[in-house]
Short mmCIF file of C-alpha atoms in Angstrom, two decimals:
data_model
loop_
_atom_site.label_atom_id
_atom_site.label_comp_id
_atom_site.label_asym_id
_atom_site.label_seq_id
_atom_site.Cartn_x
_atom_site.Cartn_y
_atom_site.Cartn_z
CA UNK V 365 53.18 -36.94 62.23
CA UNK V 366 51.87 -34.81 59.38
CA UNK V 367 48.15 -34.35 58.86
CA UNK V 368 47.33 -35.81 62.31
CA UNK V 369 43.77 -34.36 62.36
CA UNK V 370 42.97 -35.79 58.89
CA UNK V 371 44.36 -39.20 59.81
CA UNK V 372 42.38 -39.18 63.05
CA UNK V 373 39.20 -38.31 61.06
CA UNK V 374 39.93 -41.17 58.59
CA UNK V 375 40.37 -43.67 61.44
CA UNK V 376 37.11 -42.57 63.11
CA UNK V 377 35.29 -42.71 59.79
CA UNK V 378 36.60 -46.25 59.06
CA UNK V 379 35.62 -47.43 62.52
CA UNK V 380 32.12 -45.96 62.20
CA UNK V 381 31.59 -47.57 58.78
CA UNK V 382 32.94 -50.92 60.01
CA UNK V 383 30.42 -50.81 62.89
CA UNK V 384 27.45 -49.69 60.77
CA UNK V 385 27.96 -51.82 57.72
CA UNK V 386 30.32 -54.68 58.55
CA UNK V 387 29.49 -55.71 62.15
CA UNK V 388 32.58 -53.95 63.46
CA UNK V 389 35.10 -56.21 61.62
CA UNK V 390 36.97 -55.79 58.42
CA UNK V 391 36.99 -59.56 58.16
CA UNK V 392 33.28 -59.32 57.30
CA UNK V 393 34.13 -56.96 54.45
CA UNK V 394 36.72 -59.44 53.20
CA UNK V 395 34.23 -62.29 53.38
CA UNK V 396 31.66 -60.25 51.40
CA UNK V 397 34.26 -60.04 48.59
CA UNK V 398 33.91 -63.74 47.95
CA UNK V 399 37.67 -64.24 47.55
CA UNK V 400 37.82 -61.61 44.78
CA UNK V 401 40.39 -58.84 45.09
CA UNK V 402 38.43 -56.78 42.62
CA UNK V 403 35.21 -57.12 44.66
CA UNK V 404 37.10 -56.20 47.80
CA UNK V 405 38.57 -53.13 46.15
CA UNK V 406 35.07 -52.05 45.06
CA UNK V 407 33.66 -52.67 48.56
CA UNK V 408 36.39 -50.52 50.14
CA UNK V 409 36.08 -47.72 47.56
CA UNK V 410 32.29 -47.71 47.70
CA UNK V 411 32.01 -47.82 51.48
CA UNK V 412 35.07 -45.92 52.75
CA UNK V 413 35.14 -42.40 51.27
CA UNK V 414 38.68 -41.68 52.53
CA UNK V 415 40.00 -44.45 50.18
CA UNK V 416 38.64 -42.76 47.08
CA UNK V 417 41.85 -41.18 45.83
CA UNK V 418 40.27 -39.86 42.64
CA UNK V 419 41.01 -36.66 40.78
CA UNK V 420 40.01 -35.66 37.26
CA UNK V 421 42.52 -34.27 34.81
CA UNK V 422 42.84 -33.55 31.12
CA UNK V 423 44.12 -36.28 28.70
CA UNK V 424 47.43 -37.86 29.88
CA UNK V 425 47.66 -40.96 27.62
CA UNK V 426 49.27 -39.11 24.75
CA UNK V 427 52.33 -38.10 26.79
CA UNK V 428 54.11 -41.46 26.60
CA UNK V 429 56.90 -40.48 29.01
CA UNK V 430 57.43 -38.44 32.16
CA UNK V 431 59.12 -35.12 31.51
CA UNK V 432 58.68 -32.03 33.67
CA UNK V 433 58.21 -28.55 32.23
CA UNK V 434 60.98 -26.08 33.13
CA UNK V 435 58.58 -24.23 35.45
CA UNK V 436 57.60 -27.41 37.34
CA UNK V 437 61.20 -28.63 37.46
CA UNK V 438 62.25 -25.33 39.13
CA UNK V 439 59.45 -25.69 41.68
CA UNK V 440 60.55 -29.19 42.48
CA UNK V 441 64.21 -28.21 42.84
CA UNK V 442 63.16 -25.53 45.23
CA UNK V 443 61.24 -28.04 47.28
CA UNK V 444 57.92 -26.22 46.92
CA UNK V 445 54.87 -28.03 48.26
CA UNK V 446 52.29 -28.92 45.71
CA UNK V 447 48.72 -29.00 46.93
CA UNK V 448 46.84 -32.26 46.66
CA UNK V 449 44.70 -32.09 43.54
CA UNK V 450 46.66 -29.20 42.11
CA UNK V 451 47.06 -29.51 38.29
CA UNK V 452 50.80 -30.17 38.54
CA UNK V 453 50.49 -32.68 41.36
CA UNK V 454 47.81 -34.62 39.45
CA UNK V 455 49.86 -34.49 36.28
CA UNK V 456 52.92 -35.93 38.04
CA UNK V 457 50.92 -38.77 39.56
CA UNK V 458 49.03 -39.48 36.32
CA UNK V 459 52.14 -39.45 34.17
CA UNK V 460 53.91 -41.65 36.74
CA UNK V 461 51.15 -44.25 36.55
CA UNK V 462 51.16 -44.07 32.72
CA UNK V 463 54.97 -44.57 32.67
CA UNK V 464 54.67 -47.62 34.89
CA UNK V 465 52.12 -49.04 32.40
CA UNK V 466 54.47 -48.36 29.47
CA UNK V 467 57.41 -50.01 31.30
CA UNK V 468 55.21 -53.02 32.18
CA UNK V 469 54.11 -53.34 28.49
CA UNK V 470 57.75 -53.23 27.37
CA UNK V 471 58.78 -55.88 29.92
CA UNK V 472 55.94 -58.16 28.91
CA UNK V 473 56.95 -57.78 25.27
CA UNK V 474 60.58 -58.67 26.09
CA UNK V 475 59.44 -61.69 28.09
CA UNK V 476 57.26 -62.87 25.25
CA UNK V 477 60.33 -62.97 23.00
CA UNK V 478 62.32 -65.15 25.47
CA UNK V 479 62.29 -68.88 25.06
CA UNK V 480 62.38 -69.44 28.83
CA UNK V 481 59.63 -67.66 30.67
CA UNK V 482 60.32 -66.26 34.16
CA UNK V 483 58.40 -67.52 37.17
CA UNK V 484 55.93 -65.17 38.70
CA UNK V 485 53.96 -62.27 37.38
CA UNK V 486 54.79 -58.75 36.29
CA UNK V 487 52.01 -56.33 37.14
CA UNK V 488 51.79 -52.59 37.54
CA UNK V 489 51.52 -52.61 41.35
CA UNK V 490 54.65 -54.75 41.83
CA UNK V 491 56.54 -52.72 39.27
CA UNK V 492 55.55 -49.48 40.99
CA UNK V 493 56.80 -50.86 44.36
CA UNK V 494 60.05 -52.01 42.72
CA UNK V 495 60.64 -48.61 41.13
CA UNK V 496 59.88 -46.84 44.47
CA UNK V 497 62.36 -49.04 46.32
CA UNK V 498 64.92 -48.62 43.56
CA UNK V 499 64.66 -44.84 43.74
CA UNK V 500 65.02 -44.94 47.51
CA UNK V 501 68.01 -47.27 47.38
CA UNK V 502 69.76 -45.20 44.64
CA UNK V 503 68.90 -41.74 46.00
CA UNK V 504 72.60 -40.67 45.93
CA UNK V 505 72.80 -41.55 42.20
CA UNK V 506 69.63 -39.55 41.56
CA UNK V 507 70.49 -36.31 43.41
CA UNK V 508 69.71 -34.20 40.36
CA UNK V 509 66.21 -35.59 39.99
CA UNK V 510 63.81 -33.86 42.37
CA UNK V 511 60.63 -35.46 43.75
CA UNK V 512 57.40 -33.69 44.41
CA UNK V 513 56.20 -32.82 47.87
CA UNK V 514 52.53 -33.06 48.66
CA UNK V 515 50.82 -33.62 51.99
CA UNK V 516 47.70 -35.76 51.83
CA UNK V 517 46.31 -38.89 53.38
CA UNK V 518 46.82 -40.98 50.23
CA UNK V 519 50.62 -41.16 50.11
#
């Protein structure tokens, strides 16, 4: 398993924090969230440092679509590892998130124009999971599109 020492550190850290702040049970953390997913997210991020997957980068919003530079595309085709937090790794993740938001906005716009509304909700998290599964299930069709390789505890 990659990054075994880091994963072990994260588990020990989480256990220590659960004991010190939440009486040894994550259920207590959930109960403190008062049935609010947003409050739970804030409790986790504030109390468990290893869940703060945050990196700063320049402005990404203006990009509008995911397109790799020739240099980055060559690195990806060669299968080079990108370091976590490296400018190119952050740009790929940031642009990917932005693209999911744009796709979601387009889908919501299309739904709004339909007379019959679908059941359920379209949100960025579900769309991201769908796109991830789609890429995995259609890997043979996407042979020419490389993916980035980064070792970290966040994904």
